[in-house]
Coordinates of C-alpha atoms in Angstrom, one line a residue:
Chain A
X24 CA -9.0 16.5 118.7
X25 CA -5.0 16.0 119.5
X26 CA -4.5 16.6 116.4
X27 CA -6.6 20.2 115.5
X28 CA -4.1 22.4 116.1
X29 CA -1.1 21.0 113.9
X30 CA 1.5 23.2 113.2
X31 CA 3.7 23.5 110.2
X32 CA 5.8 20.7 110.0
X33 CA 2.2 18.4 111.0
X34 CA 3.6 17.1 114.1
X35 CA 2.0 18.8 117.0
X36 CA 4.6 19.6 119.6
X37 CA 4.4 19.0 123.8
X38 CA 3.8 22.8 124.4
X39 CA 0.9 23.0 122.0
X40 CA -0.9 19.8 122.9
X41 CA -0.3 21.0 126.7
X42 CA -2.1 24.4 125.2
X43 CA -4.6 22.6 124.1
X44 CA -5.5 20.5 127.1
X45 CA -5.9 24.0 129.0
X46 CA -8.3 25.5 126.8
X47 CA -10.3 22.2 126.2
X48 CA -10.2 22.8 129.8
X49 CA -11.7 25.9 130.5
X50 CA -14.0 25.6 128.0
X51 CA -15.5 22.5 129.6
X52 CA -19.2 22.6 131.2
X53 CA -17.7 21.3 134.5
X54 CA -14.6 24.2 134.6
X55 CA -17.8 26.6 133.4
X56 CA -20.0 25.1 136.0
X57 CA -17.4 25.7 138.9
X58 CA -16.8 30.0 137.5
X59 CA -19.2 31.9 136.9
X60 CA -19.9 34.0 134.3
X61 CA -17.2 36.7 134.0
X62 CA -14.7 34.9 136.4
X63 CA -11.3 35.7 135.8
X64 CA -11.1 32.1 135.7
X65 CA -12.8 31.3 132.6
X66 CA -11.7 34.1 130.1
X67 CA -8.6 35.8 131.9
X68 CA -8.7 39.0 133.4
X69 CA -8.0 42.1 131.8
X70 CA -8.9 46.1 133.4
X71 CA -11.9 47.0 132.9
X72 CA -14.6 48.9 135.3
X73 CA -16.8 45.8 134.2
X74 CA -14.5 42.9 135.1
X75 CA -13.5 45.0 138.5
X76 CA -16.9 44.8 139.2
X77 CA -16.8 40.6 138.5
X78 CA -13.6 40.0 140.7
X79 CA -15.7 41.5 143.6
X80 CA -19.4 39.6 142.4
X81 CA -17.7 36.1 141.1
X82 CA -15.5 35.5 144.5
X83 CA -17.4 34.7 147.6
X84 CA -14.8 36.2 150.1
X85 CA -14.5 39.1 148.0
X86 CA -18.3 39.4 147.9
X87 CA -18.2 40.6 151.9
X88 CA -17.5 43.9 150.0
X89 CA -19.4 46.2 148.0
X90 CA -18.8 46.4 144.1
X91 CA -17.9 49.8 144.9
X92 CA -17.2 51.9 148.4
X93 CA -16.6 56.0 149.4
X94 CA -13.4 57.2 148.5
X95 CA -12.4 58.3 151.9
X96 CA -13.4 54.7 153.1
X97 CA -10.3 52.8 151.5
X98 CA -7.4 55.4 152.8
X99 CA -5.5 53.4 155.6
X100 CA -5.6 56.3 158.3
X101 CA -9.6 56.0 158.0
X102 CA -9.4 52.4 159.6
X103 CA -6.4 51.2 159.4
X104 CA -7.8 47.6 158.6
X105 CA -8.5 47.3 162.3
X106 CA -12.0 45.5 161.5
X107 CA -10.6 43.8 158.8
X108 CA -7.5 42.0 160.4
X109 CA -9.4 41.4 163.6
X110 CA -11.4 39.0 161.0
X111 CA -8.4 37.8 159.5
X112 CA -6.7 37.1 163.1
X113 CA -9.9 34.7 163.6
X114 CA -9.1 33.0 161.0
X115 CA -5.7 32.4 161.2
X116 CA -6.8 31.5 165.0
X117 CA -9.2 28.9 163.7
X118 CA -6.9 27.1 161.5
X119 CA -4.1 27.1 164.0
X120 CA -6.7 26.2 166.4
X121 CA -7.8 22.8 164.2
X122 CA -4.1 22.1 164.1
X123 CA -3.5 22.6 167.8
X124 CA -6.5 20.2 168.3
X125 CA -5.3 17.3 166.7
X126 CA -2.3 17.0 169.3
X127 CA -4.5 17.9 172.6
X128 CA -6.3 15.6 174.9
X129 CA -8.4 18.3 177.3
X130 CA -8.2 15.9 180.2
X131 CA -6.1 17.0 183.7
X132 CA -2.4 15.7 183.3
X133 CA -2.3 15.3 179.7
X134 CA -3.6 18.2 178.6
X135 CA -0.2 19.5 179.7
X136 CA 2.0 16.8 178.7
X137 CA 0.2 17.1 174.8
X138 CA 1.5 21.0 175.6
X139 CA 4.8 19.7 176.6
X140 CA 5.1 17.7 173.4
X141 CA 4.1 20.0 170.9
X142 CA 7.2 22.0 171.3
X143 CA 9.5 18.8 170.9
X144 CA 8.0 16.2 169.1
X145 CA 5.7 17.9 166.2
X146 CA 6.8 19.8 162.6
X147 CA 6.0 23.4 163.6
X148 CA 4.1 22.5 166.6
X149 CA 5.7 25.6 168.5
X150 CA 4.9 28.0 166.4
X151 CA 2.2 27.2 165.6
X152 CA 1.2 27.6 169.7
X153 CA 3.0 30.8 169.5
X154 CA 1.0 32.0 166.6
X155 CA -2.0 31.0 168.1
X156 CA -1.1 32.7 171.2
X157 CA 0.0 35.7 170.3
X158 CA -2.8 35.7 167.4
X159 CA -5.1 35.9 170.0
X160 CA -3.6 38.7 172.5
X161 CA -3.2 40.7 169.7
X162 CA -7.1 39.6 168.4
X163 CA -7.9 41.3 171.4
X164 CA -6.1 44.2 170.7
X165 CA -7.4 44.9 167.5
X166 CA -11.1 44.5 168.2
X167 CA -10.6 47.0 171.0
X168 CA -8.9 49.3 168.7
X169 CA -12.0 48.9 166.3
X170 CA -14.2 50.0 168.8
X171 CA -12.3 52.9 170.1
X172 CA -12.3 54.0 165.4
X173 CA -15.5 53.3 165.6
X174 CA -16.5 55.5 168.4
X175 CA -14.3 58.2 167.3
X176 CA -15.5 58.3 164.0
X177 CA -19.3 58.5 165.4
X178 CA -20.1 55.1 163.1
X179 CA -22.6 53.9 165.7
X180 CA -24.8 57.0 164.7
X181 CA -28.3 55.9 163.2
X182 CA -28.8 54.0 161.2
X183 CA -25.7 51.6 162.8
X184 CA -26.9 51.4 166.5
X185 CA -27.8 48.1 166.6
X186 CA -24.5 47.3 164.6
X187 CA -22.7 48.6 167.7
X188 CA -24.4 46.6 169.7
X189 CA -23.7 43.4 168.1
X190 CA -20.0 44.7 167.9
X191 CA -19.7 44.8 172.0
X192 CA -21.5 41.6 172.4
X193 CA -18.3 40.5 169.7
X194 CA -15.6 42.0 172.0
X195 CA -17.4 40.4 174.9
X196 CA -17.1 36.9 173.0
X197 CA -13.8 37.7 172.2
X198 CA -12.7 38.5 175.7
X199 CA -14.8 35.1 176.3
X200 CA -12.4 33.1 173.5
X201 CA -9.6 34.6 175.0
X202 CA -9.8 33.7 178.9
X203 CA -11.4 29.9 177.8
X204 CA -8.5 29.5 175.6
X205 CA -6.1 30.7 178.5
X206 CA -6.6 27.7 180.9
X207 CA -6.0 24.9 178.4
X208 CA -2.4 24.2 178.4
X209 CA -2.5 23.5 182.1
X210 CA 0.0 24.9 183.7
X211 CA 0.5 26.9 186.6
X212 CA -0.1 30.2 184.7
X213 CA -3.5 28.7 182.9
X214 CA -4.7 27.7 186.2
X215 CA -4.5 30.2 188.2
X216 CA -5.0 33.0 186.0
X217 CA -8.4 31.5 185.5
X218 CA -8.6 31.0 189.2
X219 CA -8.4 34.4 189.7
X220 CA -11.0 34.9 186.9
X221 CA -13.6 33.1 187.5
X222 CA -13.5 33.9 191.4
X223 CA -15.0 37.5 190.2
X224 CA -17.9 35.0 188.6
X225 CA -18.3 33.9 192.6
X226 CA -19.0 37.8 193.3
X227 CA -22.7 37.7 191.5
X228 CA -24.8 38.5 193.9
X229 CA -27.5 36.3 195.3
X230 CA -26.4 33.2 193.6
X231 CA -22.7 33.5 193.0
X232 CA -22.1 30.0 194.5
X233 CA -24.1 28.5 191.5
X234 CA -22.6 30.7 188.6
X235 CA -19.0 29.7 190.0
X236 CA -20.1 26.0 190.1
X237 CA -21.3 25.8 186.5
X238 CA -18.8 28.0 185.4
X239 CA -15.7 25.5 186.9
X240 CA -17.7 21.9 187.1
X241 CA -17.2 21.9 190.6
X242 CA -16.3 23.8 193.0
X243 CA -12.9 24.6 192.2
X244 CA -10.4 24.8 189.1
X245 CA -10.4 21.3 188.1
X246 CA -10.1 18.4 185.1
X247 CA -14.2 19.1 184.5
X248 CA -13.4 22.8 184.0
X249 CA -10.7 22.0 181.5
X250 CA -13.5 19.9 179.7
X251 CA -15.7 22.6 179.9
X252 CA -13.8 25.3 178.9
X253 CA -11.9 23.0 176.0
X254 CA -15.8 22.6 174.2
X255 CA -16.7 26.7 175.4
X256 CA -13.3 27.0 173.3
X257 CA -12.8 25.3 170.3
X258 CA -17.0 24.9 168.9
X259 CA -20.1 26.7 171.6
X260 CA -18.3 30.1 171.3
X261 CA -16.7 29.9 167.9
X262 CA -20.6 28.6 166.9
X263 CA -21.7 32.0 168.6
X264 CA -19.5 34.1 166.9
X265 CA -19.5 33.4 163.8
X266 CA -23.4 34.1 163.6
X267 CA -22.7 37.4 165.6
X268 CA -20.0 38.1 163.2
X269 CA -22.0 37.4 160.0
X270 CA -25.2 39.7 161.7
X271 CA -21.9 42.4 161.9
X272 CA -21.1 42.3 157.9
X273 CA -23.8 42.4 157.0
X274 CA -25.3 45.1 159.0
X275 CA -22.5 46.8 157.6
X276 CA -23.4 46.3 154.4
X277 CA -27.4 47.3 155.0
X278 CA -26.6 50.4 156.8
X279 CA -24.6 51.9 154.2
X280 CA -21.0 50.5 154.3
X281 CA -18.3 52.7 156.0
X282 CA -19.4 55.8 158.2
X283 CA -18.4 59.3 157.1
X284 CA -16.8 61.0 155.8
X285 CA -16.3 63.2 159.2
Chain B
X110 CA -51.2 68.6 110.9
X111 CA -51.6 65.2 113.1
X112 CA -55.1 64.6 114.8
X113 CA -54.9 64.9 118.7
X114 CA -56.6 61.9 119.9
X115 CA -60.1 62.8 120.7
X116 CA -60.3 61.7 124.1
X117 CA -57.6 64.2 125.3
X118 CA -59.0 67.0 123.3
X119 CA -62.0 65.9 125.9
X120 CA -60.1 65.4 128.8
X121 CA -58.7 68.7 128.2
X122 CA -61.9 69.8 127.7
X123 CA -63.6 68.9 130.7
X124 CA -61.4 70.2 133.0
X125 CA -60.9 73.5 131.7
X126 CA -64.7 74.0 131.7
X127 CA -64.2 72.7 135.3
X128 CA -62.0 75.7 136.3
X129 CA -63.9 78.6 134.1
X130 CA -67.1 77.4 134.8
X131 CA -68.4 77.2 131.4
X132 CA -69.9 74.5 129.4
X133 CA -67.6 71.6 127.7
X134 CA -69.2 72.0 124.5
X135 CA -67.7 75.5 124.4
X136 CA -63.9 75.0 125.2
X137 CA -64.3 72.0 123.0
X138 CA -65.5 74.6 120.2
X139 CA -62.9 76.9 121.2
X140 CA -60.1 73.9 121.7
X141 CA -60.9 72.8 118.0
X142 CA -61.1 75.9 116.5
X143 CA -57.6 76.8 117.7
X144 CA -55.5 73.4 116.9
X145 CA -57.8 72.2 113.7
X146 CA -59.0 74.7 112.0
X147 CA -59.9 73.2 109.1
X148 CA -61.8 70.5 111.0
X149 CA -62.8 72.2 114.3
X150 CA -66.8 71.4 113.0
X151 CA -66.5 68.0 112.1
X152 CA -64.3 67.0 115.4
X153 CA -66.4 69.2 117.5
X154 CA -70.1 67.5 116.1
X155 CA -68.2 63.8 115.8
X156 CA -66.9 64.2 119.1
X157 CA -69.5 62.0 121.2
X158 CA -70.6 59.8 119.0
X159 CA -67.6 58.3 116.4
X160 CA -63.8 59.2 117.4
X161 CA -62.4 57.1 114.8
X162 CA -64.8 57.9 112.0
X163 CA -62.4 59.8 110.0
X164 CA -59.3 58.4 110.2
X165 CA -56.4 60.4 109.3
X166 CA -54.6 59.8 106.4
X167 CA -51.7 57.4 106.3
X168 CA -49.0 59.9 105.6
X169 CA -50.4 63.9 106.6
X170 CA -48.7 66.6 105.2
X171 CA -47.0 68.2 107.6
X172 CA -45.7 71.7 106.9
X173 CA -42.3 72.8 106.9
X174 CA -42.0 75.0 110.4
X175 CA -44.8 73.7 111.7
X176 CA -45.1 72.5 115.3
X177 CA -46.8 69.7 115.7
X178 CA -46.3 68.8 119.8
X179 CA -48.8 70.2 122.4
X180 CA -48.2 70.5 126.2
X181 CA -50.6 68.6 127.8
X182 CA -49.5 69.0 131.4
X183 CA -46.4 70.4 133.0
X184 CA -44.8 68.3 135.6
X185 CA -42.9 69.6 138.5
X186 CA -39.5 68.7 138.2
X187 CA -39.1 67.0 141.5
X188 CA -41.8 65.0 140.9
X189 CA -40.2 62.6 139.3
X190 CA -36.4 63.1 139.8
X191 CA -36.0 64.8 142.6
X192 CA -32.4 62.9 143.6
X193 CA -33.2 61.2 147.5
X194 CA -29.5 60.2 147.2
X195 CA -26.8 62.9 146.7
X196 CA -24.3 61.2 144.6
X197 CA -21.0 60.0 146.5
X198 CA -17.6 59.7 145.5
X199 CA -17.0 55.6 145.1
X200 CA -13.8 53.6 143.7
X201 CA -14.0 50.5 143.2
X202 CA -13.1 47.7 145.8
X203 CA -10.7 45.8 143.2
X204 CA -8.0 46.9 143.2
X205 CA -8.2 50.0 145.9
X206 CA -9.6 48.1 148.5
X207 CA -8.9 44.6 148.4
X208 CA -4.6 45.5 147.6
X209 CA -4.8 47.8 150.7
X210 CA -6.2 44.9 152.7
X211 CA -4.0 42.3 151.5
X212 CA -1.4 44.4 151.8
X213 CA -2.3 44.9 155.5
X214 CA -2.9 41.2 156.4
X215 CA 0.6 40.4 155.2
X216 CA 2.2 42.7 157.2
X217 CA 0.3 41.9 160.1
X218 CA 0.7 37.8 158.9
X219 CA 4.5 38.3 158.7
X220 CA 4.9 40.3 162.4
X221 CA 3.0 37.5 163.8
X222 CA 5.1 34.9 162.1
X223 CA 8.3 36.7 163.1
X224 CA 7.7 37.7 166.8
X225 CA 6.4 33.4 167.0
X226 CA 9.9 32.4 165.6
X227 CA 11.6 34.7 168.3
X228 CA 9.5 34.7 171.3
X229 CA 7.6 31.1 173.0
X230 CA 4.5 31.1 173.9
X231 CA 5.1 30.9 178.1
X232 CA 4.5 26.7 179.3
X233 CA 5.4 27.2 183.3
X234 CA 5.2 23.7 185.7
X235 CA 2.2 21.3 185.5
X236 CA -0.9 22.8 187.3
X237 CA -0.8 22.2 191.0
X238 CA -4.1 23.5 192.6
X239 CA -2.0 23.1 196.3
X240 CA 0.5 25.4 195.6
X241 CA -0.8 28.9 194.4
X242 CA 1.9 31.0 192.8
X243 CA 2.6 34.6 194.5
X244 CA 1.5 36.7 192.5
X245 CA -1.5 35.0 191.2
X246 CA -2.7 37.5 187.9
X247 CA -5.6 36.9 185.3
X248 CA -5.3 37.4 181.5
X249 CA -3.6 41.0 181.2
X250 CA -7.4 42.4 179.6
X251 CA -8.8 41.5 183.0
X252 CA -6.1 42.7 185.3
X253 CA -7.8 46.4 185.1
X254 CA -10.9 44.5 186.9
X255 CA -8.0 43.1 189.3
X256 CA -6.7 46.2 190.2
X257 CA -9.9 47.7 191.1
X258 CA -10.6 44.7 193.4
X259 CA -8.1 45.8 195.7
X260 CA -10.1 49.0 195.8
X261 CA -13.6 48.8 195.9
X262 CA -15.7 45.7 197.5
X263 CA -15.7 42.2 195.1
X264 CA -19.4 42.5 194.3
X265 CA -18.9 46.0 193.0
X266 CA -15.6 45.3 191.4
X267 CA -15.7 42.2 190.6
X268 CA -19.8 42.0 189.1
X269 CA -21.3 45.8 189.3
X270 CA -18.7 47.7 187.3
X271 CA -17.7 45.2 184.3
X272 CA -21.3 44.2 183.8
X273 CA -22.5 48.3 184.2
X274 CA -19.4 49.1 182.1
X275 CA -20.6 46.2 179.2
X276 CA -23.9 47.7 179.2
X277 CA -23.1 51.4 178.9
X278 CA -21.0 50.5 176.5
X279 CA -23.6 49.0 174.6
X280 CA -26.2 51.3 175.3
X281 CA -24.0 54.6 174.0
X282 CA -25.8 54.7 170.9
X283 CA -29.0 55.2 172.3
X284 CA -27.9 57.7 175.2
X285 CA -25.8 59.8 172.7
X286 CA -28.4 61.4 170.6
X287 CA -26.4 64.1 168.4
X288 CA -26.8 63.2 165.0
X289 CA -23.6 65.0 164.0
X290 CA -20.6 63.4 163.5
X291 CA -18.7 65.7 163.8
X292 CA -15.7 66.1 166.5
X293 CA -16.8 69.3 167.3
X294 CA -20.3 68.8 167.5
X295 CA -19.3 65.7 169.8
X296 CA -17.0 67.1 173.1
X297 CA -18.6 65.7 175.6
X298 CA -19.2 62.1 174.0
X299 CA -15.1 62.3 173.0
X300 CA -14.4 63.5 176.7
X301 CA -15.7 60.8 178.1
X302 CA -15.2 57.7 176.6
X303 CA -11.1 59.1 176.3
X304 CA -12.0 59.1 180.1
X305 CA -13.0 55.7 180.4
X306 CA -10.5 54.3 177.6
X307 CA -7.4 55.7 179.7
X308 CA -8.6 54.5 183.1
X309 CA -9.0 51.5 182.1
X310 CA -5.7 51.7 180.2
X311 CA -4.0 52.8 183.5
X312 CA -5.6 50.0 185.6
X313 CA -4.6 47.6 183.6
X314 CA -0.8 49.1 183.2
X315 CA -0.3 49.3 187.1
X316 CA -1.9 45.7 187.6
X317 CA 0.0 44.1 185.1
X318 CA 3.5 45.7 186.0
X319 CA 3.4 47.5 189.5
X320 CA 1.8 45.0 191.2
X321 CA 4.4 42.2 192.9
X322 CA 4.0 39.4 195.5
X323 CA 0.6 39.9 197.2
X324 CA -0.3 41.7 194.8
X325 CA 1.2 45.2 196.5
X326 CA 3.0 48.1 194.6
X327 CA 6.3 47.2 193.2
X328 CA 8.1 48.6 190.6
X329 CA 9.2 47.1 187.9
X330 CA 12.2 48.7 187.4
X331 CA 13.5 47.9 191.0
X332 CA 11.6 44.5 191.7
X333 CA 11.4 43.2 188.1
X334 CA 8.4 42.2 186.4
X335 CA 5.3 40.3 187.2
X336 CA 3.5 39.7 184.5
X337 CA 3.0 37.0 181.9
X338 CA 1.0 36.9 178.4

């Protein structure tokens, strides 16, 4: 097979049998089995309406999307990506996030020395703290934003009510990610910023003393509420958001894509 | 001139004489006579008892200029395409879309990355539950709730106004009941959740910068800042 595509002189040089490997390749069942029909993968991609419409069908992130959406739907001003990046901040938050984890022990002293350490003794550890930090102040930020474009443009109109709904129970979640998040370095800052937090839990009425209690472990700020809010952080409530999230895209999708035009 | 089947010449038929009130037999006369001429006995007598006893021949002769169609029934044009949809304007997500997006998530990826190199994420002392730091300040998002506490009563700070706020929030959907989208149709919807937006905006401005030691007015200018991210 080497040999198939000789060339003049009969000897078949390094950048033809190199070629060669790449289109015995492709044309493989496994390299077929992997793309999918019409995959820019398998025969190249040139422009056509029909292999637009296969970059969006044969890719599985892509396929959040429609094939096709209203024109007024992909100008910036209409949404200025505000949805979009607050996905794309949770994602970069998540792998950050499994980084971050594989330096931190949520226990009471050394959740703050592993803290301490990350900035001195790990490749990037630093900023890769700061980009989880301010990734998730401005996460906050954005999915606020997207609410206030969403109300604005009247999106949560019929048929997308219940869309809404699911999108405050996200900010909720988010505001949730946020404040677990904030108490795990340990510090003086984490602790009583989430002192002063979860003191308003204490405020429920008729049985305040118990929400506090479950909420902390104990009955103050303590190593059981750094366990506690280490597991609410890092799998319960990324567990509960993605499924809220993937209710969200594809409500969007069922109730007809993007709102409007106005 | 090609045969019309027999048992729509009787359909036909039948329901005219339905309408007039007059025997089949006799529109079927009349039916024959006008589209066969020729044959309008034959098909007429044969009708009941053998439809295909004569079968046409293989090839008729069909006379130049002749029409040959008949309307059998006329169809209301909305009956079957009558459009639910009205037809939108759509571009395709690749490459309009997805560039746009990508485009946006490497600005917002390269900001991010740029503010991290310049600007630590804030690691104060080891936390020390005996010695409370003055001011003591939740996350910024809650210090709107914070400021309000120095208002109103905890209970109704603290529980009544975020958990009424959440669920009002929620619930706007089903209390705003204009269909219209439209800014103007919408004044009183815009009015007040820009109400709501910008007081919670200003409580959480003047509790995370003009509130000092004890939590009491400062400004920020004069006293310096309070506030960490």
């Amino acid at each position: 097979m080497a040999d198939g595509n000789d060339s003049g002189n009969g000897r078949t040089t390094l950048g033809e049998r190199l070629s060669g490997v790449g289109e015995r390749i492709r044309a493989s069942e496994a390299w077929e089995s992997i793309f999918r029909p019409g995959s820019p993968f398998r025969k190249g991609y040139s422009d056509s309406p029909r292999n637009r419409s296969y970059v969006v069908m044969n890719n599985v992130l892509y396929h959040l999307h429609p094939v096709k959406v209203k024109r007024h739907g992909v100008r910036l001003s209409y949404t200025l990506c505000l949805g979009g990046l607050s996905f794309f901040l949770f994602i970069l938050l998540t792998i950050t996030g499994i980084f971050l984890m594989f330096y931190y022990r949520p226990a009471a002293p050394e959740a703050y020395i592993d803290i301490a350490a990350l900035s001195t003794d790990v490749a990037f550890g630093q900023l890769v703290r700061n980009l989880h930090r301010w990734g998730a102040h401005l996460m906050v930020i954005t999915v606020f934003l997207h609410m206030t474009r969403v109300f604005y443009h009247g999106a949560y109109k019929p048929p997308r009510e219940f869309n809404w709904v699911v999108g405050v129970v996200l900010l909720f979640l988010t505001l949730l990610l946020s404040f677990t998040g904030y108490l795990l370095p340990w510090d003086q800052l984490a602790l009583w910023a989430v002192t002063v937090g979860t003191n308003m839990g204490g405020y429920t009425p008729v049985f305040g003393d118990q929400v506090s209690f479950v909420l902390l472990g104990g009955i103050q700020v303590g190593g059981p509420t750094l366990l506690r809010f280490y597991v609410l952080h890092v799998l319960a409530l990324p567990f509960i958001i993605v499924i809220f999230m993937a209710v969200h895209f594809w409500r969007v999708r069922k109730d007809g894509g993007i709102s409007g035009p106005l | 001139m090609a045969e019309i089947p027999e048992h729509l010449l009787r359909r036909s038929a039948e329901a005219k004489a339905k309408t007039l009130g007059v025997p089949v037999e006799q529109i079927m006369a009349e039916l024959g006579g006008e589209s066969v001429p020729a044959a309008a006995p034959a098909a007429a007598a044969a009708a009941p008892t053998a439809p295909a006893a004569a079968p046409p021949p293989a090839t008729p002769t069909i006379p130049e200029g002749v029409r040959t169609q008949r309307m059998l029934t006329v169809v209301k044009a909305k009956a079957i395409q009558g459009a639910k949809r009205k037809p939108t304007d759509k571009v395709n997500v690749w490459p309009h879309l997805l560039a746009i997006e990508f485009v946006a998530l490497l600005v917002v990826m390269g900001l991010l990355i740029v503010f991290s190199v310049y600007q630590d994420a804030p690691l104060l002392e080891l936390a020390n539950p005996n010695e409370q730091p003055n001011p003591s300040k939740a996350p910024w998002y809650f210090l709107g709730l914070q400021e309000l506490l120095s208002y109103f009563d905890p209970q109704v700070a603290g529980v009544l106004i975020p958990g009424l706020g959440l669920a009002g929030l929620a619930l706007i959907p089903y209390v705003d009941r204009t269909r219209s989208i439209r800014p103007t149709d919408r004044k009183f919807a815009i009015m007040m959740f820009t109400f709501f937006v910008v007081a919670s905006a200003i409580l959480t401005i003047i509790g995370s910068f003009y509130r000092g030691p004890g939590f009491n007015f400062t400004f920020p200018w004069r006293d310096g800042i309070f506030f960490d991210l």
